[in-house]
Tab-separated table of C-alpha atoms in Angstrom:
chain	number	residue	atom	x	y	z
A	1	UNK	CA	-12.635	7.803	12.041
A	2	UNK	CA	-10.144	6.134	9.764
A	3	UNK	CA	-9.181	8.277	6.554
A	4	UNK	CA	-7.150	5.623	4.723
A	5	UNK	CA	-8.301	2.158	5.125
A	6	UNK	CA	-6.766	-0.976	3.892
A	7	UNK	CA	-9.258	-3.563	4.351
A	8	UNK	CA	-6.680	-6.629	3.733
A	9	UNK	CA	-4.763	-7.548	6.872
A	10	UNK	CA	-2.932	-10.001	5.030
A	11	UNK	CA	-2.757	-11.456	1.379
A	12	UNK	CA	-0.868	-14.335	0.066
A	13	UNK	CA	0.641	-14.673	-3.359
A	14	UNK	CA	2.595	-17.335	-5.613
A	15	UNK	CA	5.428	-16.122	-6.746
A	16	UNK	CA	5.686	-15.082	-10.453
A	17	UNK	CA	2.322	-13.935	-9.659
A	18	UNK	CA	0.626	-10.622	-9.348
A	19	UNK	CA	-0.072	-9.099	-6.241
A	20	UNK	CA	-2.480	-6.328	-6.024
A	21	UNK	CA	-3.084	-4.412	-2.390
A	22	UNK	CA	-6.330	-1.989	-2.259
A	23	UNK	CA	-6.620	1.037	-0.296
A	24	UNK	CA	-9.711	3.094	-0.116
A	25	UNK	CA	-9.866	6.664	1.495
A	26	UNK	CA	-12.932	9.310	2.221
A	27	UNK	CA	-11.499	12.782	2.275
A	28	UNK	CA	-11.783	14.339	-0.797
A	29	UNK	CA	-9.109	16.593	-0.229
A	30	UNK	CA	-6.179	14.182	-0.836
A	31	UNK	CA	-4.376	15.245	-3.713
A	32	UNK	CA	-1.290	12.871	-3.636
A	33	UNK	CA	-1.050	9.040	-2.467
A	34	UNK	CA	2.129	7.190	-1.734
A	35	UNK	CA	2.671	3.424	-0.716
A	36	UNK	CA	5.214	2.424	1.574
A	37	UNK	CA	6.696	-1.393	2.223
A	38	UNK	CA	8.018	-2.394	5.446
A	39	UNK	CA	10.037	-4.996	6.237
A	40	UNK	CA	10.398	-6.107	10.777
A	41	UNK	CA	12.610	-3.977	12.340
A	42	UNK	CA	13.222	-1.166	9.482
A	43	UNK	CA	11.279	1.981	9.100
A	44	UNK	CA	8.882	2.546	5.942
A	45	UNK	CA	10.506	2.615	3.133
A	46	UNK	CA	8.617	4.885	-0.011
A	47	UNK	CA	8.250	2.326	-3.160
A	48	UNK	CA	6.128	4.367	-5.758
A	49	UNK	CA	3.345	7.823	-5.305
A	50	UNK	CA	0.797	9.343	-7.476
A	51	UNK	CA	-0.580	12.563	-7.774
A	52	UNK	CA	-4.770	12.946	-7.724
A	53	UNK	CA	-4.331	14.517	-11.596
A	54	UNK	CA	-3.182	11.076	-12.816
A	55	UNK	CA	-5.020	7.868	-12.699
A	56	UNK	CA	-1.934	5.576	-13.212
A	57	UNK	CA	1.409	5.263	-12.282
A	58	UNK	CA	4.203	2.894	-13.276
A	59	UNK	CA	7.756	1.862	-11.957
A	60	UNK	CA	9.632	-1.120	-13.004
A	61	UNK	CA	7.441	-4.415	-11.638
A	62	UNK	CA	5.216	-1.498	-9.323
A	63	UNK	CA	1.905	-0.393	-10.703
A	64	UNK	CA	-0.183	2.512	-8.608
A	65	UNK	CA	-3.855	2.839	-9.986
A	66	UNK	CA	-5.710	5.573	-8.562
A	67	UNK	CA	-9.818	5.944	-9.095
A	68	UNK	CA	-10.671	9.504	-7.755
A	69	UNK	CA	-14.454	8.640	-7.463
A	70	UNK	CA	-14.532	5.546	-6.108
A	71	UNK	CA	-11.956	6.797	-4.149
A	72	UNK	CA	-9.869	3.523	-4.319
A	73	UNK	CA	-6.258	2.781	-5.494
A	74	UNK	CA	-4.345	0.079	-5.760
A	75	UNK	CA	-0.646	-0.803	-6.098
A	76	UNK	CA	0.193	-4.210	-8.394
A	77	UNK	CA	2.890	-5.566	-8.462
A	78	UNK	CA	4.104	-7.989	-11.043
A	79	UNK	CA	5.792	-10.543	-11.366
A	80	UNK	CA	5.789	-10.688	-7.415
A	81	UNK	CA	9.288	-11.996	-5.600
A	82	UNK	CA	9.610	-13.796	-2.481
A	83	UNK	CA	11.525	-10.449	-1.537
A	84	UNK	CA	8.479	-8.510	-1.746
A	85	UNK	CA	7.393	-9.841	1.267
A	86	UNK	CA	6.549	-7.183	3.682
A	87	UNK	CA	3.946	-4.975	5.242
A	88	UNK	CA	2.678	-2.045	2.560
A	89	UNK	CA	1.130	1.095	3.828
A	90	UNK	CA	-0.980	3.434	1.609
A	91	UNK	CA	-0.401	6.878	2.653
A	92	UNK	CA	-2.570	10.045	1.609
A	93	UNK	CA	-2.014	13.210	1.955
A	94	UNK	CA	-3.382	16.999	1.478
A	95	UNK	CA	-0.567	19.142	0.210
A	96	UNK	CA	-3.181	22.137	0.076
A	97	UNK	CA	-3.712	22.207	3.613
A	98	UNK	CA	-1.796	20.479	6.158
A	99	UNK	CA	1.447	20.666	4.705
A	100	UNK	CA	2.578	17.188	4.395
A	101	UNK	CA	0.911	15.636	7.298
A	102	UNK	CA	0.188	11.855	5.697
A	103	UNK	CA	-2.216	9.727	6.919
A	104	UNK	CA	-1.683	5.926	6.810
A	105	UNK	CA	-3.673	3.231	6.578
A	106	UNK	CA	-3.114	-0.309	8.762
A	107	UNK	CA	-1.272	-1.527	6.600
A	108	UNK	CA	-1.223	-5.051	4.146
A	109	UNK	CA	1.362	-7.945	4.904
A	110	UNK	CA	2.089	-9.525	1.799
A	111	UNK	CA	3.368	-13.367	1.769
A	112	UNK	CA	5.001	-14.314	-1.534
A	113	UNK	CA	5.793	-17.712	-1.577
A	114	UNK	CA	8.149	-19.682	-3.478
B	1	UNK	CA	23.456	9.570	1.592
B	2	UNK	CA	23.490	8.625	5.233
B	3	UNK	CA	19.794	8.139	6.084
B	4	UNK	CA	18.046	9.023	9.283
B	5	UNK	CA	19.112	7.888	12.750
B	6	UNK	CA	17.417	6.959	15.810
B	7	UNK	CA	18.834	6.275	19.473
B	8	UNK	CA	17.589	3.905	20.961
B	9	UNK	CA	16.503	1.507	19.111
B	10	UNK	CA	15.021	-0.291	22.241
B	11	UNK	CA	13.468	0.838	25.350
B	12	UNK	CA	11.516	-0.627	28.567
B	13	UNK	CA	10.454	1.305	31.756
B	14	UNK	CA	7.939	0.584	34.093
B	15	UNK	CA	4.635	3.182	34.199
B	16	UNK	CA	5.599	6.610	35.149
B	17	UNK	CA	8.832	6.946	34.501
B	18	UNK	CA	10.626	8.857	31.909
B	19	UNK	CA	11.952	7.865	28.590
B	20	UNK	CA	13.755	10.105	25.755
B	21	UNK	CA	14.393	9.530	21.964
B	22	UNK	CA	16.988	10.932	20.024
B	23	UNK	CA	16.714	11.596	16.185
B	24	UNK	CA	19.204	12.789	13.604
B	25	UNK	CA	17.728	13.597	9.974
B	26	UNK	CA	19.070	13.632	6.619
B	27	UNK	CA	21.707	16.372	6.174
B	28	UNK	CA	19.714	19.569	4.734
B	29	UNK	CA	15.931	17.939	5.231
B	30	UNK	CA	14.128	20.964	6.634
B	31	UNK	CA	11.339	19.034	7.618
B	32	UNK	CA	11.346	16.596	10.424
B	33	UNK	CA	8.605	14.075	12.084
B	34	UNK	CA	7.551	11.889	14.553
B	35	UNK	CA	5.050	9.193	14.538
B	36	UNK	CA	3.484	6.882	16.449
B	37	UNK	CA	3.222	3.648	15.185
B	38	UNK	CA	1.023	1.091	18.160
B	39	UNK	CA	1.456	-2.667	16.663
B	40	UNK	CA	-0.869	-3.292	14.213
B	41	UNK	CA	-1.861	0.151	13.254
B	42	UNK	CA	-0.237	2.641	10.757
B	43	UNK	CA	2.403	5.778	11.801
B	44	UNK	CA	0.161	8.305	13.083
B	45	UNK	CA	1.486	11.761	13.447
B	46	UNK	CA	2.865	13.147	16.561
B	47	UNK	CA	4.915	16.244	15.555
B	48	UNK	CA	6.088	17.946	12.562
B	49	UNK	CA	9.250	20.646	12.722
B	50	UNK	CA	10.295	23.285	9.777
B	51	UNK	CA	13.448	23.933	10.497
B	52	UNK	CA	13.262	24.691	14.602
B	53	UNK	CA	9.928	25.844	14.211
B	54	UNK	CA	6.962	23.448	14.854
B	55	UNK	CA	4.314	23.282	12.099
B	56	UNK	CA	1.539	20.987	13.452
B	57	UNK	CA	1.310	19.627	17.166
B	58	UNK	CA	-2.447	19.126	17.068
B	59	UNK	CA	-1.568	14.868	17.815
B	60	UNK	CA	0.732	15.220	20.146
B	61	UNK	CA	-0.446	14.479	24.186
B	62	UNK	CA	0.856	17.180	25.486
B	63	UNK	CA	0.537	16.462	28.936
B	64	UNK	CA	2.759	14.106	28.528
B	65	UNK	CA	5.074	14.125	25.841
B	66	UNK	CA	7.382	16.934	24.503
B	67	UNK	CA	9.686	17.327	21.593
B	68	UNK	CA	12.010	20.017	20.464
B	69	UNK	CA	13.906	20.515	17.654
B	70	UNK	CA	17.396	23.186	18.915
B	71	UNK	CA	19.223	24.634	16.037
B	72	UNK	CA	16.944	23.148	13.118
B	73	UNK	CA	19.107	19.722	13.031
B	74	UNK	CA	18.694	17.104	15.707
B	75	UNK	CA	15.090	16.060	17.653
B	76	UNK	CA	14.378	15.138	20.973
B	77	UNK	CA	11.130	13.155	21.765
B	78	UNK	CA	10.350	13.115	25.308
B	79	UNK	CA	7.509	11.334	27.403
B	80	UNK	CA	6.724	11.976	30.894
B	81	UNK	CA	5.245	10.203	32.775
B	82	UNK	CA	4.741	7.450	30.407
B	83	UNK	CA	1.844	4.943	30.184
B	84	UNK	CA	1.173	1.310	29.384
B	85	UNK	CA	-0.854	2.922	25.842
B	86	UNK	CA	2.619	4.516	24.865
B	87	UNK	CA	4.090	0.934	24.374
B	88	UNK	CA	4.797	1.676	20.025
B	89	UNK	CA	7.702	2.471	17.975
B	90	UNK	CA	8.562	5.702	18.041
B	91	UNK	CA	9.236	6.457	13.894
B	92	UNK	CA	11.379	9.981	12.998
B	93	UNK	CA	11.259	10.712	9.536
B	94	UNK	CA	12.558	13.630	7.408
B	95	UNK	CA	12.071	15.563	4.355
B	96	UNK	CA	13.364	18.318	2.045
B	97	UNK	CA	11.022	21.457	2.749
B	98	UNK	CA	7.910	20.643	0.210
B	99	UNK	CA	9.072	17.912	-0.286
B	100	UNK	CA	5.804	14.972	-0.806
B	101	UNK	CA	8.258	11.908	0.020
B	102	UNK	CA	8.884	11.221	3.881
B	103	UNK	CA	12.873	9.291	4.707
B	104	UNK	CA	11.994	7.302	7.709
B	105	UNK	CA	14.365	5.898	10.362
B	106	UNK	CA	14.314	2.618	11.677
B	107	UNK	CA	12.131	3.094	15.050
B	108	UNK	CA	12.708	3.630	18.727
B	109	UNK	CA	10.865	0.768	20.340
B	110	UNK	CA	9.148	1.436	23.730
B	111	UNK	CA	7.973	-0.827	26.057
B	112	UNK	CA	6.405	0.437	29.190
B	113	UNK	CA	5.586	-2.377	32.125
């Protein structure tokens, strides 16, 4: 039973546009959410988190919205660059009980074209 | 900061036979992983070490695979015999204790024929 789902194989963006990648989740014991990008042949890289007391979370063109009772977030990004181009993860995570163990979704590849 | 390293970073054997992966973390990240990541699914968990001590194993096949951590530095990640389903990359990843953010290497690729 998948915790983390990212329903979005694949999305495909203009650049100068903005990109927005959805993640849903149904344990209600995540209290902290992290996205990852990944580009072939690199490990994950961490772009941006937010903790379950906040509902938004910004860094330079990255967005992370987080809606604790739909149990949905989302990471935007804005304006998008042909260098974002990569395969996102949404990660979650229960710091009070399994001490860091994340669970990731399938993961998004996003296409930013010129 | 040097980040995490990973030897190899490419791997094929034929079913049954043995395969190893080496893993050296960030200097002082307590915590160490490994993952499983099968193409076109997310890292799962295998392993996760505090220090030389392991914290959760609950993921890990244990008839088959093994991983130690000696002195609370480098990892080993060891399969035995290995089967056509253990065809993934192989992901270590570190972190300071408590830490919420994972430092992943770049992936030990396995193949198994």
């Amino acid at each position: 039973d998948q915790q983390v789902k990212q329903n979005s194989p694949s999305l495909s963006v203009q650049e100068g546009r903005i990109s927005i990648l959805n993640c849903d989740y149904t344990n209600s014991m995540f209290d902290y959410f992290l996205w990852y990008k990944k580009y072939p042949a690199e490990g994950p890289t961490f772009l941006i988190s937010i903790s379950s007391i906040k509902d938004k979370n910004e860094d330079g063109r990255f967005t992370v919205f987080l809606n604790k009772s739909a149990k949905h977030l989302s990471l935007h990004i804005v304006p998008s660059q042909p260098g974002d181009s990569a395969v996102y993860f949404c990660a979650a995570v229960n710091y009070g009980g399994s001490q860091g163990n994340l669970i990731f979704g399938k993961g998004t590849k996003l296409s930013v074209k010129p | 900061e040097a980040g995490v390293a990973q030897s190899p970073r490419y791997k094929i054997i034929e079913k049954r036979q043995s395969v190893a992966f080496w893993c050296n973390p960030i200097s002082g990240h307590a915590t160490l992983y490994w993952y499983q990541q099968i193409l076109g699914q997310g890292p799962k968990l295998l392993i996760q070490f505090q220090n030389n001590g392991v914290v959760d194993d609950s993921q890990l096949p244990k008839d088959r695979f093994s991983a130690e951590r000696l002195k609370g530095v480098d990892s080993t990640l060891k399969i035995q015999p290995a089967k056509l389903e253990d065809s993934a990359v192989y992901l270590c990843a570190s972190s300071r204790s408590g830490a919420n953010v994972l430092t992943f290497g770049a992936g030990s690729r396995l193949t198994v024929l």
